[in-house]
Tab-separated table of C-alpha atoms in Angstrom:
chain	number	residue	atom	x	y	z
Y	1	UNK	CA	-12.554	180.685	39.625
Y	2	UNK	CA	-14.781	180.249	36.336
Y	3	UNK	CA	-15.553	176.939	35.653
Y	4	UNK	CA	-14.718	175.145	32.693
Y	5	UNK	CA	-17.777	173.904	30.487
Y	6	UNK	CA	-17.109	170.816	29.020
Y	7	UNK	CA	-19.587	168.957	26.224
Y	8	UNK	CA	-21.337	166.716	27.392
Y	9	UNK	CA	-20.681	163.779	24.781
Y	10	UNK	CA	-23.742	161.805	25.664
Y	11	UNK	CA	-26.682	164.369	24.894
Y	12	UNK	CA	-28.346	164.435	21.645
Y	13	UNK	CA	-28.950	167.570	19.591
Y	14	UNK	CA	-31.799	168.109	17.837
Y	15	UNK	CA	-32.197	169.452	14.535
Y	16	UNK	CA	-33.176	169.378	10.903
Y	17	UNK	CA	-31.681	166.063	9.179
Y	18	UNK	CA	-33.981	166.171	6.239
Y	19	UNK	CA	-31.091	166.607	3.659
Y	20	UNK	CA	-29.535	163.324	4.713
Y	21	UNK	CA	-32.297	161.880	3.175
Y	22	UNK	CA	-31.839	163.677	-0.057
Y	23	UNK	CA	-27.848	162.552	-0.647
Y	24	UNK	CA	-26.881	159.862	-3.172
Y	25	UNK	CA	-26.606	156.484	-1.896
Y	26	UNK	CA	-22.954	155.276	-2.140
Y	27	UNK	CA	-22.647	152.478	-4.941
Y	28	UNK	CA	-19.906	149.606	-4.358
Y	29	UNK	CA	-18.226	148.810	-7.134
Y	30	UNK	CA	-17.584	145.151	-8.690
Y	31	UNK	CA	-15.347	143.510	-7.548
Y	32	UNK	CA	-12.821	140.310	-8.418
Y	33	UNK	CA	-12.074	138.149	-5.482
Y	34	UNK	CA	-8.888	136.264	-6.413
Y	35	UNK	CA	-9.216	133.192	-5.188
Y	36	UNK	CA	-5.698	130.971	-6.761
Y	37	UNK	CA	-2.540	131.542	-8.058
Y	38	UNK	CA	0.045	134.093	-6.735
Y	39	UNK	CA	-0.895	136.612	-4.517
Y	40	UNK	CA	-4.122	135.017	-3.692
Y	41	UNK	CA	-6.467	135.362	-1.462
Y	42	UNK	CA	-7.366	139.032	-2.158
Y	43	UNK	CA	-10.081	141.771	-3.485
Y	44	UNK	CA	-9.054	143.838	-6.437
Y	45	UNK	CA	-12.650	146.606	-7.032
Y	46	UNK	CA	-13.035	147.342	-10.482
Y	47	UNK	CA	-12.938	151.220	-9.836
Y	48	UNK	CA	-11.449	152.188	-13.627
Y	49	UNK	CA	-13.802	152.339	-16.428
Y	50	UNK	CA	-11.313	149.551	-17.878
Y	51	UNK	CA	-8.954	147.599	-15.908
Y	52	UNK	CA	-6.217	145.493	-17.405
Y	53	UNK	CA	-4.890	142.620	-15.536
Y	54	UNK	CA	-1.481	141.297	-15.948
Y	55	UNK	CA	2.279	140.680	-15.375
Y	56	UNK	CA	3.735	143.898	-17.318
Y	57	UNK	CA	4.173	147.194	-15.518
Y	58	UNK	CA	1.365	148.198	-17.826
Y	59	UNK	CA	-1.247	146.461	-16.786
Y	60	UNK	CA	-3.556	148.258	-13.604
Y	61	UNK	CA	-3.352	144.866	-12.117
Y	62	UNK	CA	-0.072	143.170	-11.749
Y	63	UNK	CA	0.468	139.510	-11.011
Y	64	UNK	CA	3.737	137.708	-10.848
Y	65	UNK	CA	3.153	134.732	-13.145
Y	66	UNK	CA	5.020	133.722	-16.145
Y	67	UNK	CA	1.487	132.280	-17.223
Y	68	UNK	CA	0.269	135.312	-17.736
Y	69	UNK	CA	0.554	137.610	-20.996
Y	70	UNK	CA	2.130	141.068	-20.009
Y	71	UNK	CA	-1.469	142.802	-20.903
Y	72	UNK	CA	-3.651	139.352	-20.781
Y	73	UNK	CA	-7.573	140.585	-20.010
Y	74	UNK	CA	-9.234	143.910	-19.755
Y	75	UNK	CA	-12.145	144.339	-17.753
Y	76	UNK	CA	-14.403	147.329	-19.092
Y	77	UNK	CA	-17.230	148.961	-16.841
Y	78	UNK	CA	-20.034	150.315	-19.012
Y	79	UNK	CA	-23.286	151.780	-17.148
Y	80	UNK	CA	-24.483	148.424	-14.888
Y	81	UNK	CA	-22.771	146.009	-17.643
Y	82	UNK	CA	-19.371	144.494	-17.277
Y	83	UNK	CA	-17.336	142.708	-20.067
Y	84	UNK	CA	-14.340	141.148	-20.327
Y	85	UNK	CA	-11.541	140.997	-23.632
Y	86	UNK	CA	-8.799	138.755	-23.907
Y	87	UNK	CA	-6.107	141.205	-25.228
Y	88	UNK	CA	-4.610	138.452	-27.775
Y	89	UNK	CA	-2.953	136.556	-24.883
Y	90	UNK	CA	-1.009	133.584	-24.917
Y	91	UNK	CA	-2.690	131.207	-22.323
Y	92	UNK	CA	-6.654	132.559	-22.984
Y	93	UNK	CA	-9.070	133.505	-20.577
Y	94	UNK	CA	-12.055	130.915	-19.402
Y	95	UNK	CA	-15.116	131.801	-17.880
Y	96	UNK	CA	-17.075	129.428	-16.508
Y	97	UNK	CA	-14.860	127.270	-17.901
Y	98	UNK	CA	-15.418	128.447	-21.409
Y	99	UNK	CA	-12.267	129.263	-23.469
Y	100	UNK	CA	-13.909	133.432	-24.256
Y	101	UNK	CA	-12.230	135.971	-26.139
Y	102	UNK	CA	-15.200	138.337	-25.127
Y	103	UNK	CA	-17.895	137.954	-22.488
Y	104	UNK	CA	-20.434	140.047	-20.669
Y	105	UNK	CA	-19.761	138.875	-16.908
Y	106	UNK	CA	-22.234	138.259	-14.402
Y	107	UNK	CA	-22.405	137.618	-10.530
Y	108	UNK	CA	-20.539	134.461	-9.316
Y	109	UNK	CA	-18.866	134.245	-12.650
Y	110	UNK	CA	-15.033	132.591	-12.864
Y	111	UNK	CA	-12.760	134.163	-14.735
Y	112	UNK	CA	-9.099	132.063	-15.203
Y	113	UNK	CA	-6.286	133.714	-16.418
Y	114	UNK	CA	-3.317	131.263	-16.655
Y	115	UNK	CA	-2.723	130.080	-13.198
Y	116	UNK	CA	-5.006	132.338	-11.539
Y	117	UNK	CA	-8.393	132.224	-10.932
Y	118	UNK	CA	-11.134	135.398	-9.795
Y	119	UNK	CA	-14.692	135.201	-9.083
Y	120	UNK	CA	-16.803	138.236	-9.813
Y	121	UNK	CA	-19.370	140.266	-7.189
Y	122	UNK	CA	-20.888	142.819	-8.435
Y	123	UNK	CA	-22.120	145.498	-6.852
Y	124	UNK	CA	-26.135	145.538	-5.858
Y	125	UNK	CA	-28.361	147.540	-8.355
């Protein structure tokens, strides 16, 4: 009878793991953390060069509030900056408080759009 050679799961190989060292580090993306209004709590990363937020089918980001304008804000990703535009909705968009109809958004920044409310984390440098 031959016997059956099994791997043994616990030894360690040894080898060349040089080009590990030479692979791009992954890069998180930023991300809005919606903290109030419907559908909240949850994490939407800012993966598109521009995201729209929204109740309409066209926005990349739905959410179910009549507060909201169909295509309300668009978030745009440019190199390490990240801006907002209020796309001529009816309610506004505050950061910080701040009625803005354009912003360049930074780390722990609020954004409110109608009823609901994100704050920003960006990803490290």
């Amino acid at each position: 009878m031959s016997k059956s050679h099994e791997p043994d799961i616990d030894a360690t190989i040894s080898g060349d793991v040089a080009i590990v060292a030479g692979l791009p580090q992954s890069r998180k993306l930023p991300t809005l953390e919606q903290v109030r209004g419907p559908g909240a709590p949850r994490r939407i990363p800012l993966a598109l060069a521009e995201t729209v937020v929204g109740r309409g089918t066209q926005a990349n980001v739905t959410i179910d509030s009549a507060l909201l304008s169909r295509r309300h804000v668009a978030f745009r990703r440019s190199g390490p900056e990240l801006t907002l535009s209020d796309l001529e909705s009816a309610n506004g968009v505050y950061v910080n408080g701040v009625k803005a109809h354009f912003a360049v958004l930074h780390e722990g920044d609020t954004i409110q759009v109608g009823d609901v409310v994100f704050v920003l984390h960006e990803a490290p440098a």
